[in-house]
Structure formats: structure tokens, C-alpha cells
Short mmCIF file of N, CA and C and ligand atoms in Angstrom, two decimals:
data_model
loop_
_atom_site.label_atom_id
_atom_site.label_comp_id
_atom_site.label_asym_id
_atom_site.label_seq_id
_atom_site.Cartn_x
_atom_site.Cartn_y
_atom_site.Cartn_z
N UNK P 31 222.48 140.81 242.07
CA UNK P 31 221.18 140.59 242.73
C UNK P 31 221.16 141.32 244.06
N UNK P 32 220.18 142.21 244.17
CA UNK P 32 220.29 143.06 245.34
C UNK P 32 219.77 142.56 246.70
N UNK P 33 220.33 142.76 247.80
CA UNK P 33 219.63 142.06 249.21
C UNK P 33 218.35 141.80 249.78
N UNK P 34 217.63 142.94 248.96
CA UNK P 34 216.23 142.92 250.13
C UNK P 34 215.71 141.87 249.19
N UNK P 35 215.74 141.23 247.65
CA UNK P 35 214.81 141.05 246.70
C UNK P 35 215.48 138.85 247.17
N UNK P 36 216.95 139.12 247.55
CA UNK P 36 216.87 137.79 247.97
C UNK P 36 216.28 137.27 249.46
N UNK P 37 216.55 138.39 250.43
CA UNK P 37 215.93 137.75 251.50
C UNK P 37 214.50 137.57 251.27
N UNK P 38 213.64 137.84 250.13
CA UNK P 38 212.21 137.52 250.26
C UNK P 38 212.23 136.07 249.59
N UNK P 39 213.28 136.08 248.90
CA UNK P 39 213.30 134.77 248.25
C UNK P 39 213.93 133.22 249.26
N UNK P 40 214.57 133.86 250.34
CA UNK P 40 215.17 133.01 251.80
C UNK P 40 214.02 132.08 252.30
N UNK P 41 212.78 132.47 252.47
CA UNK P 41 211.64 131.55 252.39
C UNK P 41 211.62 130.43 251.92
N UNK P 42 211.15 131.03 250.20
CA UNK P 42 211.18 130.06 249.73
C UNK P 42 212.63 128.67 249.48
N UNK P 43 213.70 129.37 249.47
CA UNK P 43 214.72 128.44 249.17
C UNK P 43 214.79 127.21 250.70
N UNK P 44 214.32 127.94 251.76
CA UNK P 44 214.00 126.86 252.76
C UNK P 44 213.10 125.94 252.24
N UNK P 45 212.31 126.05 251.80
CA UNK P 45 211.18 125.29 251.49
C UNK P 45 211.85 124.35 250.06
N UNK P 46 212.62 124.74 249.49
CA UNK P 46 213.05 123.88 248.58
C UNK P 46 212.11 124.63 247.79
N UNK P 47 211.69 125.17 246.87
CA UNK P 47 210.78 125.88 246.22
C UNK P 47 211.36 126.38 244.99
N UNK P 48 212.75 127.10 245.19
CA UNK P 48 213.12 127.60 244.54
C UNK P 48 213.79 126.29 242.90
N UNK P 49 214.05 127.16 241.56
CA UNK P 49 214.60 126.30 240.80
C UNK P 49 215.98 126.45 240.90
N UNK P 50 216.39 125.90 239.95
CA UNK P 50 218.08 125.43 240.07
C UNK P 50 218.97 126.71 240.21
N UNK P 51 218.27 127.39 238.83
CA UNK P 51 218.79 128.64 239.10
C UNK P 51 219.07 129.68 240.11
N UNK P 52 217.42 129.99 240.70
CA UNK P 52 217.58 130.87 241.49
C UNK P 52 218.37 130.19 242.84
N UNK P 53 218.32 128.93 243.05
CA UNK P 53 218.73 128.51 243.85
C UNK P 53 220.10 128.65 244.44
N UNK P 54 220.94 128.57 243.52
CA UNK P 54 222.45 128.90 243.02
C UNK P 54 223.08 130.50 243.56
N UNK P 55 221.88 131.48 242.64
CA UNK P 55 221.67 132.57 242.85
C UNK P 55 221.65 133.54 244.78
N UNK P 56 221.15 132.59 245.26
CA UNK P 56 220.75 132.38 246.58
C UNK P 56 221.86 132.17 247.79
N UNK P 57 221.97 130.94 247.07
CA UNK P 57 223.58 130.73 247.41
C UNK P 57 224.72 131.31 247.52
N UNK P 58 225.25 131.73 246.29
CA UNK P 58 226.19 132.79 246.04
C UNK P 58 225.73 134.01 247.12
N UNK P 59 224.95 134.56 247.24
CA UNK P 59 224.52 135.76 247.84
C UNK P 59 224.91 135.33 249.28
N UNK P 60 224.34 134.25 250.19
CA UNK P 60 224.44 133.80 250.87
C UNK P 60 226.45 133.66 251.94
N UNK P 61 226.96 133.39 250.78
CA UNK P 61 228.32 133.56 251.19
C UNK P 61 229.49 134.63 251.54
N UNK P 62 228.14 135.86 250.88
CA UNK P 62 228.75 136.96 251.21
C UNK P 62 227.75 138.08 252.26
N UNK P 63 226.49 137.62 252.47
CA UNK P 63 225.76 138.33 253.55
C UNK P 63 225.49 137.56 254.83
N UNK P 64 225.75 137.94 255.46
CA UNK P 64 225.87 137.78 257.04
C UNK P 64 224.59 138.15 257.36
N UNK P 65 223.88 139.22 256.83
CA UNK P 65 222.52 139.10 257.57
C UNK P 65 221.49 138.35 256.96
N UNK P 66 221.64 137.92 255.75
CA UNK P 66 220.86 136.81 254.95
C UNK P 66 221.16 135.17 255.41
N UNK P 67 222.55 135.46 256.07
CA UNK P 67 222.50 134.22 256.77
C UNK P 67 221.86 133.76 258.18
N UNK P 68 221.73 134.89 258.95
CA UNK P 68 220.85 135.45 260.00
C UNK P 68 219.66 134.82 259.86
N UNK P 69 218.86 135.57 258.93
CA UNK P 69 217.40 135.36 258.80
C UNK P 69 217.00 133.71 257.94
N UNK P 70 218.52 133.31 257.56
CA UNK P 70 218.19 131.50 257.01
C UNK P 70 218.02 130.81 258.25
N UNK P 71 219.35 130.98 259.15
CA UNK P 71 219.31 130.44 260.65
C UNK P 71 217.38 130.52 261.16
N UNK P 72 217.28 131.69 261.62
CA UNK P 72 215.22 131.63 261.99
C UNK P 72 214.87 131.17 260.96
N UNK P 73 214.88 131.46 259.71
CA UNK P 73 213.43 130.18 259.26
C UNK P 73 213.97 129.18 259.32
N UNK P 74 215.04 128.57 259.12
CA UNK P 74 215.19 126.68 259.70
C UNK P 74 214.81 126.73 261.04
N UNK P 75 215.11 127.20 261.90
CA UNK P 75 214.48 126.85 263.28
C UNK P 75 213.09 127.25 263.49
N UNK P 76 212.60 128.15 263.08
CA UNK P 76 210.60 128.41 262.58
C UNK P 76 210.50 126.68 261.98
N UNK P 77 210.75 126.74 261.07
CA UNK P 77 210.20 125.05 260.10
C UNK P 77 210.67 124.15 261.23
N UNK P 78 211.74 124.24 262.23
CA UNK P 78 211.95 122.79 262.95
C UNK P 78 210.72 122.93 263.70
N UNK P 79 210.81 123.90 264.49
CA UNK P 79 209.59 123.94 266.12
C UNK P 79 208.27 123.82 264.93
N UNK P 80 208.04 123.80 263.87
CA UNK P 80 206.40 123.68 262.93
C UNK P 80 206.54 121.99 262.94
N UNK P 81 207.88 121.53 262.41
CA UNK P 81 207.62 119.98 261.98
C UNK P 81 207.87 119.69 263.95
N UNK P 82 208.06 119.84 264.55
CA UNK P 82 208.56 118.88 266.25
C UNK P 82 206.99 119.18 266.88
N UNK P 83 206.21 120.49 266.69
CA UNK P 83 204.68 120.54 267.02
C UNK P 83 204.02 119.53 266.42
N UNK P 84 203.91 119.37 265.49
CA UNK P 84 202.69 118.44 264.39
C UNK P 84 203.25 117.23 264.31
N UNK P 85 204.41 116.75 264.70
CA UNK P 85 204.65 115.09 265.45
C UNK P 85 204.63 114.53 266.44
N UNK P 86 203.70 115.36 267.45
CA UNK P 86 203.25 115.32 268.60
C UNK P 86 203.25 113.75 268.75
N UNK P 87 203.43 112.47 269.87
CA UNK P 87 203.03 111.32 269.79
C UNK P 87 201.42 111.58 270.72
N UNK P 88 200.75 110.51 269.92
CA UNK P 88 198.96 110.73 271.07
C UNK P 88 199.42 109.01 271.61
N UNK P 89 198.83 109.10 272.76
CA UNK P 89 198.63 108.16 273.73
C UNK P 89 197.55 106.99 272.27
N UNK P 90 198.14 105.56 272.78
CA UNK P 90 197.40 104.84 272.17
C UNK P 90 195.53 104.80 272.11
N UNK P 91 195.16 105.29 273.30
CA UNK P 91 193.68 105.00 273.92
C UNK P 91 193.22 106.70 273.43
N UNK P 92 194.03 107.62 272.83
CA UNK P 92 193.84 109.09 272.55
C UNK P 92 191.89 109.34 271.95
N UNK P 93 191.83 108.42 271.02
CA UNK P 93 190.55 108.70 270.06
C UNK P 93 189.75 107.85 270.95
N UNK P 94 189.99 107.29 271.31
CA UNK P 94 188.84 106.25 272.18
C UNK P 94 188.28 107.12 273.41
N UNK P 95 189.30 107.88 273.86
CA UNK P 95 188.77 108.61 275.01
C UNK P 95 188.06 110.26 274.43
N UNK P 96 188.44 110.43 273.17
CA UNK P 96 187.76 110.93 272.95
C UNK P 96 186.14 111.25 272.50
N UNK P 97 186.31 109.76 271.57
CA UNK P 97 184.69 109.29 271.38
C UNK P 97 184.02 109.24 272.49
N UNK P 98 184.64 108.59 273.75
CA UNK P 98 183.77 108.59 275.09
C UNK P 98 183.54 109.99 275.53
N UNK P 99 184.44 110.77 275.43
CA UNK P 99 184.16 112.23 276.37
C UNK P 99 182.75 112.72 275.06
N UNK P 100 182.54 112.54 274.31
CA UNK P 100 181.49 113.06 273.24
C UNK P 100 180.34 112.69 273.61
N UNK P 101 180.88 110.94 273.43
CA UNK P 101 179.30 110.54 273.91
C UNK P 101 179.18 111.08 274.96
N UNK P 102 179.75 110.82 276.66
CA UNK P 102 179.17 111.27 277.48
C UNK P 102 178.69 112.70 277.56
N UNK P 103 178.92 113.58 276.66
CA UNK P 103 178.63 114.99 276.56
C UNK P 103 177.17 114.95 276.09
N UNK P 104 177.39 114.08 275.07
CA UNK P 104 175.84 113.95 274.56
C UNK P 104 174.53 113.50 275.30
N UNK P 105 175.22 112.17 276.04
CA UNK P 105 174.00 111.66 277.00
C UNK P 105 173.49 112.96 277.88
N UNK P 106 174.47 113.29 278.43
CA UNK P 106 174.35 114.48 279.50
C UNK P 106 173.55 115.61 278.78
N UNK P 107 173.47 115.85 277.20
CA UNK P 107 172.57 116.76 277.28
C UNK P 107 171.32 116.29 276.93
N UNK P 108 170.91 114.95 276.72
CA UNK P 108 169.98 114.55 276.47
C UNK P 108 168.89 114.38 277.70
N UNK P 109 169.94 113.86 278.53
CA UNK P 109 169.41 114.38 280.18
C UNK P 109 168.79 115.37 280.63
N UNK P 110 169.40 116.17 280.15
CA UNK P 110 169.16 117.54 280.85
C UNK P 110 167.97 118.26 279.82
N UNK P 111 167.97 117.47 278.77
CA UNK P 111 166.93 117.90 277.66
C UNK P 111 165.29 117.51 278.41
N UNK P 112 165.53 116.48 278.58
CA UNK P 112 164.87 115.81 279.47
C UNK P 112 163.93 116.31 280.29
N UNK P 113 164.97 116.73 281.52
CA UNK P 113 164.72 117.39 282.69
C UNK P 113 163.95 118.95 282.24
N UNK P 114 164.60 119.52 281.68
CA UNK P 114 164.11 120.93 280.87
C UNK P 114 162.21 120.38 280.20
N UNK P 115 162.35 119.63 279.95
CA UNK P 115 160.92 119.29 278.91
C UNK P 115 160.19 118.93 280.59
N UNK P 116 160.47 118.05 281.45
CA UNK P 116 159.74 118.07 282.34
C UNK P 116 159.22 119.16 283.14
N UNK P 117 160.33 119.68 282.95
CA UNK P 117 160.30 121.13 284.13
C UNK P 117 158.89 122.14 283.51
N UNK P 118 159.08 122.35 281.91
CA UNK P 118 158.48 123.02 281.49
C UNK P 118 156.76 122.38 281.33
N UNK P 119 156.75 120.98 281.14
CA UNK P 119 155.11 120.38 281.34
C UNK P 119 154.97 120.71 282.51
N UNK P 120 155.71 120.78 283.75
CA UNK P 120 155.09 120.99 285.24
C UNK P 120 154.43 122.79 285.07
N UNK P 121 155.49 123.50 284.82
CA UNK P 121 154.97 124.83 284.89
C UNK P 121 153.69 125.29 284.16
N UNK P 122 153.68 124.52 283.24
CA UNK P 122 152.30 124.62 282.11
C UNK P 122 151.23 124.20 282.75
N UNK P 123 151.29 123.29 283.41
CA UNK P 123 150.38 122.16 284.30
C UNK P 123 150.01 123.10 285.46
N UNK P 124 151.05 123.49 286.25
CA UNK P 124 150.16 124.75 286.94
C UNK P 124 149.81 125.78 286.37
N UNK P 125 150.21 126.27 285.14
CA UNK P 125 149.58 127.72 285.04
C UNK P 125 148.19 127.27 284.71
N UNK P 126 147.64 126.24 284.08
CA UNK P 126 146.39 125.79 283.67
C UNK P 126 145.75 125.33 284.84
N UNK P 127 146.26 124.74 285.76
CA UNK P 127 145.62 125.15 287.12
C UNK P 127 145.19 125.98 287.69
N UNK P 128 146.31 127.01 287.91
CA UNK P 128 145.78 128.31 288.25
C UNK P 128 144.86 128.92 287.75
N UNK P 129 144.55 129.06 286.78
CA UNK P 129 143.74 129.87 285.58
C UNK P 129 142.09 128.76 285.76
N UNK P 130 142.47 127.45 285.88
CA UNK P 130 140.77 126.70 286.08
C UNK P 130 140.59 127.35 287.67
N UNK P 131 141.29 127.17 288.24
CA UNK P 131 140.93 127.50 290.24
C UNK P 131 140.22 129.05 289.96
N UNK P 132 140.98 129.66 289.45
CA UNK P 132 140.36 131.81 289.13
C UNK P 132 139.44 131.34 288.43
N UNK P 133 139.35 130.55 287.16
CA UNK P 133 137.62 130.59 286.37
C UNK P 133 136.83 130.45 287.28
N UNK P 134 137.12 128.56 288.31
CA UNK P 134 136.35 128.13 288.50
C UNK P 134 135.62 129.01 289.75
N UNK P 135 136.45 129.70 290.57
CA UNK P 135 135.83 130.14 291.64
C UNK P 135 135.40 131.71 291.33
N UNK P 136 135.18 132.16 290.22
CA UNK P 136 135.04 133.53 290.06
C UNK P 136 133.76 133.12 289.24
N UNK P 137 132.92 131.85 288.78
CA UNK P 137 131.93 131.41 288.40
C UNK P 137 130.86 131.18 289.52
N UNK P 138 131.27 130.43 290.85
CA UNK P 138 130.88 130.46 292.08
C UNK P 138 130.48 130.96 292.71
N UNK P 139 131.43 132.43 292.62
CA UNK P 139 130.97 133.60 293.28
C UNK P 139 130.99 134.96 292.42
N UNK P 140 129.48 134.99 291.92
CA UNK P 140 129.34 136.46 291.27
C UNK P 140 129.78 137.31 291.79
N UNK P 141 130.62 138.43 291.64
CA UNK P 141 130.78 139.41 292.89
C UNK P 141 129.78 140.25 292.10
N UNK P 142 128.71 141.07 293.49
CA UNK P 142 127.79 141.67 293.19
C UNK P 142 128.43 143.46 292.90
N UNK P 143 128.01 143.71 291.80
CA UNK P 143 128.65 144.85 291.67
C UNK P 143 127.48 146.12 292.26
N UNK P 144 127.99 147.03 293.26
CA UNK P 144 126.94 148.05 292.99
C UNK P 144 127.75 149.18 292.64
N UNK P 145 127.02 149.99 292.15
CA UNK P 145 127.23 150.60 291.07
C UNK P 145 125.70 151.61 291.30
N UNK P 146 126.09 152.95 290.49
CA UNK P 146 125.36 154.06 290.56
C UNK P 146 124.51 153.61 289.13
N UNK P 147 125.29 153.24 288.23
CA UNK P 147 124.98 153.59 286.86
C UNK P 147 123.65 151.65 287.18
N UNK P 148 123.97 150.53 287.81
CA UNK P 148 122.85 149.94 287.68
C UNK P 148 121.50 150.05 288.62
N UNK P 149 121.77 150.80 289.61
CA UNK P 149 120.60 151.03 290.36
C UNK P 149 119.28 152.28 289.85
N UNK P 150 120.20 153.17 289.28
CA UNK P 150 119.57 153.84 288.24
C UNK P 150 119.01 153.93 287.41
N UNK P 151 119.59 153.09 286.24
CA UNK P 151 119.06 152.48 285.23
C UNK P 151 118.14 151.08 285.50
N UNK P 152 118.40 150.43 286.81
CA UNK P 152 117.63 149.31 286.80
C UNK P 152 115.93 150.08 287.36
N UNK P 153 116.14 151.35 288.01
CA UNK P 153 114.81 151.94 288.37
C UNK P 153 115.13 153.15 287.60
N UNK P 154 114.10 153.81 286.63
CA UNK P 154 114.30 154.79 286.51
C UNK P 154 113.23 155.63 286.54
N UNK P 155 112.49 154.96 287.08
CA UNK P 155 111.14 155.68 287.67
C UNK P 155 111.23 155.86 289.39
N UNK P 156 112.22 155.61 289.66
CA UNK P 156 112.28 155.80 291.30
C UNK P 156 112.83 156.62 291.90
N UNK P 157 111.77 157.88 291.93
CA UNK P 157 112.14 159.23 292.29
C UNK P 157 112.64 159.07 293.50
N UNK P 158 112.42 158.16 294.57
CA UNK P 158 113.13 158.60 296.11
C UNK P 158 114.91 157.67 295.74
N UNK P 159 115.00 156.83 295.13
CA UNK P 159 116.33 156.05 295.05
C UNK P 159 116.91 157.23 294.19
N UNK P 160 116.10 158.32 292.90
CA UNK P 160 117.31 159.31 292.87
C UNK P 160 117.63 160.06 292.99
N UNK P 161 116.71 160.51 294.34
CA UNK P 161 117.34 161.34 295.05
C UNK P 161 118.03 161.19 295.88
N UNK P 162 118.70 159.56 296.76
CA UNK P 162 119.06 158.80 297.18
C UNK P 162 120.76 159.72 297.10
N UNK P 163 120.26 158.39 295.53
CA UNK P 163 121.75 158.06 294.96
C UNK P 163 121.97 159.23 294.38
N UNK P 164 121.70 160.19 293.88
CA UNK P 164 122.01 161.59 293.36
C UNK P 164 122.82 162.50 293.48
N UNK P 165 122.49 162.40 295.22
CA UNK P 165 123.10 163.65 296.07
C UNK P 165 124.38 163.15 296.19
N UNK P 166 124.89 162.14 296.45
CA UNK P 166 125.87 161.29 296.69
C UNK P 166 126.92 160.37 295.52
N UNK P 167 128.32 161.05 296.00
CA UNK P 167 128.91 160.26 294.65
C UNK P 167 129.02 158.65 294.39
N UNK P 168 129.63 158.35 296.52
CA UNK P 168 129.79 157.23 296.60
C UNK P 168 128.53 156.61 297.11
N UNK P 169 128.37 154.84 296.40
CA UNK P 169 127.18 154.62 296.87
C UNK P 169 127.45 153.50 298.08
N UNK P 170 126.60 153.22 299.23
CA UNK P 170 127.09 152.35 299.87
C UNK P 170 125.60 151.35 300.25
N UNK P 171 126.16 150.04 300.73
CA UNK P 171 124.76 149.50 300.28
C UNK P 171 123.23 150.15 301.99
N UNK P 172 123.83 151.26 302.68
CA UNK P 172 122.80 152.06 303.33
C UNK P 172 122.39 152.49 302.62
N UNK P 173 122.69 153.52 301.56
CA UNK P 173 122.01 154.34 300.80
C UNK P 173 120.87 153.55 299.74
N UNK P 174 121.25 152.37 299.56
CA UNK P 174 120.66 151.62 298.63
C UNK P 174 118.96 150.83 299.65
N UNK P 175 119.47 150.63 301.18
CA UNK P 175 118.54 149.91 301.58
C UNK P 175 118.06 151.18 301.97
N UNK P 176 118.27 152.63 302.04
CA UNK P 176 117.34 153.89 302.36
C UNK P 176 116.55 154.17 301.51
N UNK P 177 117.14 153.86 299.97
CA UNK P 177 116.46 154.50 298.59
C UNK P 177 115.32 153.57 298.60
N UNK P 178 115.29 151.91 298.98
CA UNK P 178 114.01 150.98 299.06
C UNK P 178 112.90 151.18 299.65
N UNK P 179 113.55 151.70 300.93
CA UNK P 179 112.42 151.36 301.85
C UNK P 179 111.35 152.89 301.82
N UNK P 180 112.33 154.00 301.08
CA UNK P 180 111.41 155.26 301.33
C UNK P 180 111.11 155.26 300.26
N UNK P 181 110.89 154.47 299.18
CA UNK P 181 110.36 154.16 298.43
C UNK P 181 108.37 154.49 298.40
ZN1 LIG Y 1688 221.50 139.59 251.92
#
């Protein structure tokens, strides 16, 4: 039985895995390789430090303090769920404020637009307002009380 094909089998014979046979097989080999005995030495000490991790002892109160650290995780985000839902009705609450205050006061106060295109069209029989407003790109409300009165 050649070396490399038993050290893959060194695994398993830790593990007890192996049958009677190969087991034997293993063995024998074992008494005459020095480096197969090597690599038995690390995996028994790999499998000890696996079984001395996972028999960890937990403190008696271990799960209890854990259920508490959960819940309190939970309350705390329910809190803060909370706070978030308030935060966000306040901001809503003013933007709908804001937006009635701009309707309401932009209803209040028409801003009067002047404009070339309505003084024009609102007279368009008023030869002195277009010659007024004609000559001129910008209109200002002189030109408008000049175009009336020379009317
Ligand atoms: Zn060997």
C-alpha cells in the first residue's frame, strides 16, 4: 500500500470511519512511516481543539440574557419606528402648509402682469398706445399711462 493513498485515508481512520480491514492496513503502514505518524499526531490535536471549542460551558442566565438583549433591540426599534413616523407626519404637515400659505396668498394678490402682448391685444384699435408701445421693447407702466392719456 503506497504512502500518499494512506495518508488520505489518516482522516478518516481518526474518525473511526475506516473498516476492519483497511483499518489494520493503516496500522501496519503506520509502524513503519514516520511521516504518516506526523500528520496522525495534527489531526488528533485538529479533532481535540474542534471537540474543547464546541464544549464551551454558557453561564446559567446565558439564554435569558439573550432573549432580553432581543427584546430590548426590538422595543428600541419600535421606538424609533415611532419617532421616524412622527418626524415624517410633521414634515408632510408643513409642506401642506407651505403650499396652502403660496396658494393662499398668490389668490390675494393677483400680480398684475404688464405685458406688451396684453395691452395690444386688449386695444387694437389704439393707434397712439401703438405707437407707444411699438417703438419700445421694454414696457414700463409710463409708457402705458403716456399711451392713455394721448389717446
Ligand atoms: Zn506514510
Amino acid at each position: 500500500m503506497n504512502h500518499k493513498k494512506m495518508q488520505r485515508m489518516l482522516s478518516a481512520f481518526v474518525d473511526n470511519e475506516l473498516g476492519e480491514v483497511w483499518t489494520k492496513l493503516v496500522q501496519e503502514h503506520l509502524v513503519e512511516c514516520a511521516s504518516c505518524q506526523q500528520r496522525l499526531q495534527e489531526l488528533r490535536s485538529i479533532r481535540a481543539r474542534i471537540r474543547d471549542a464546541a464544549t464551551v460551558d454558557l453561564p446559567d442566565n446565558f439564554l435569558y440574557s439573550v432573549q432580553r438583549s432581543i427584546r430590548r433591540e426590538e422595543q428600541e426599534s419600535v421606538m424609533w419606528l415611532g419617532t421616524e413616523r412622527f418626524a415624517r407626519n410633521v414634515v408632510f404637515a408643513l409642506c401642506v402648509l407651505v403650499f396652502g400659505v403660496v396658494a393662499f396668498g398668490s389668490l390675494l394678490e393677483p400680480q398684475p402682469t404688464l405685458g406688451e402682448d396684453r395691452y395690444i391685444s386688449g386695444e387694437p384699435s389704439d393707434s397712439a398706445a401703438h405707437a407707444v408701445l411699438g417703438s419700445e421693447q421694454v414696457i414700463s407702466k409710463e409708457d402705458v399711462m403716456i399711451a392713455a392719456l394721448s389717446k
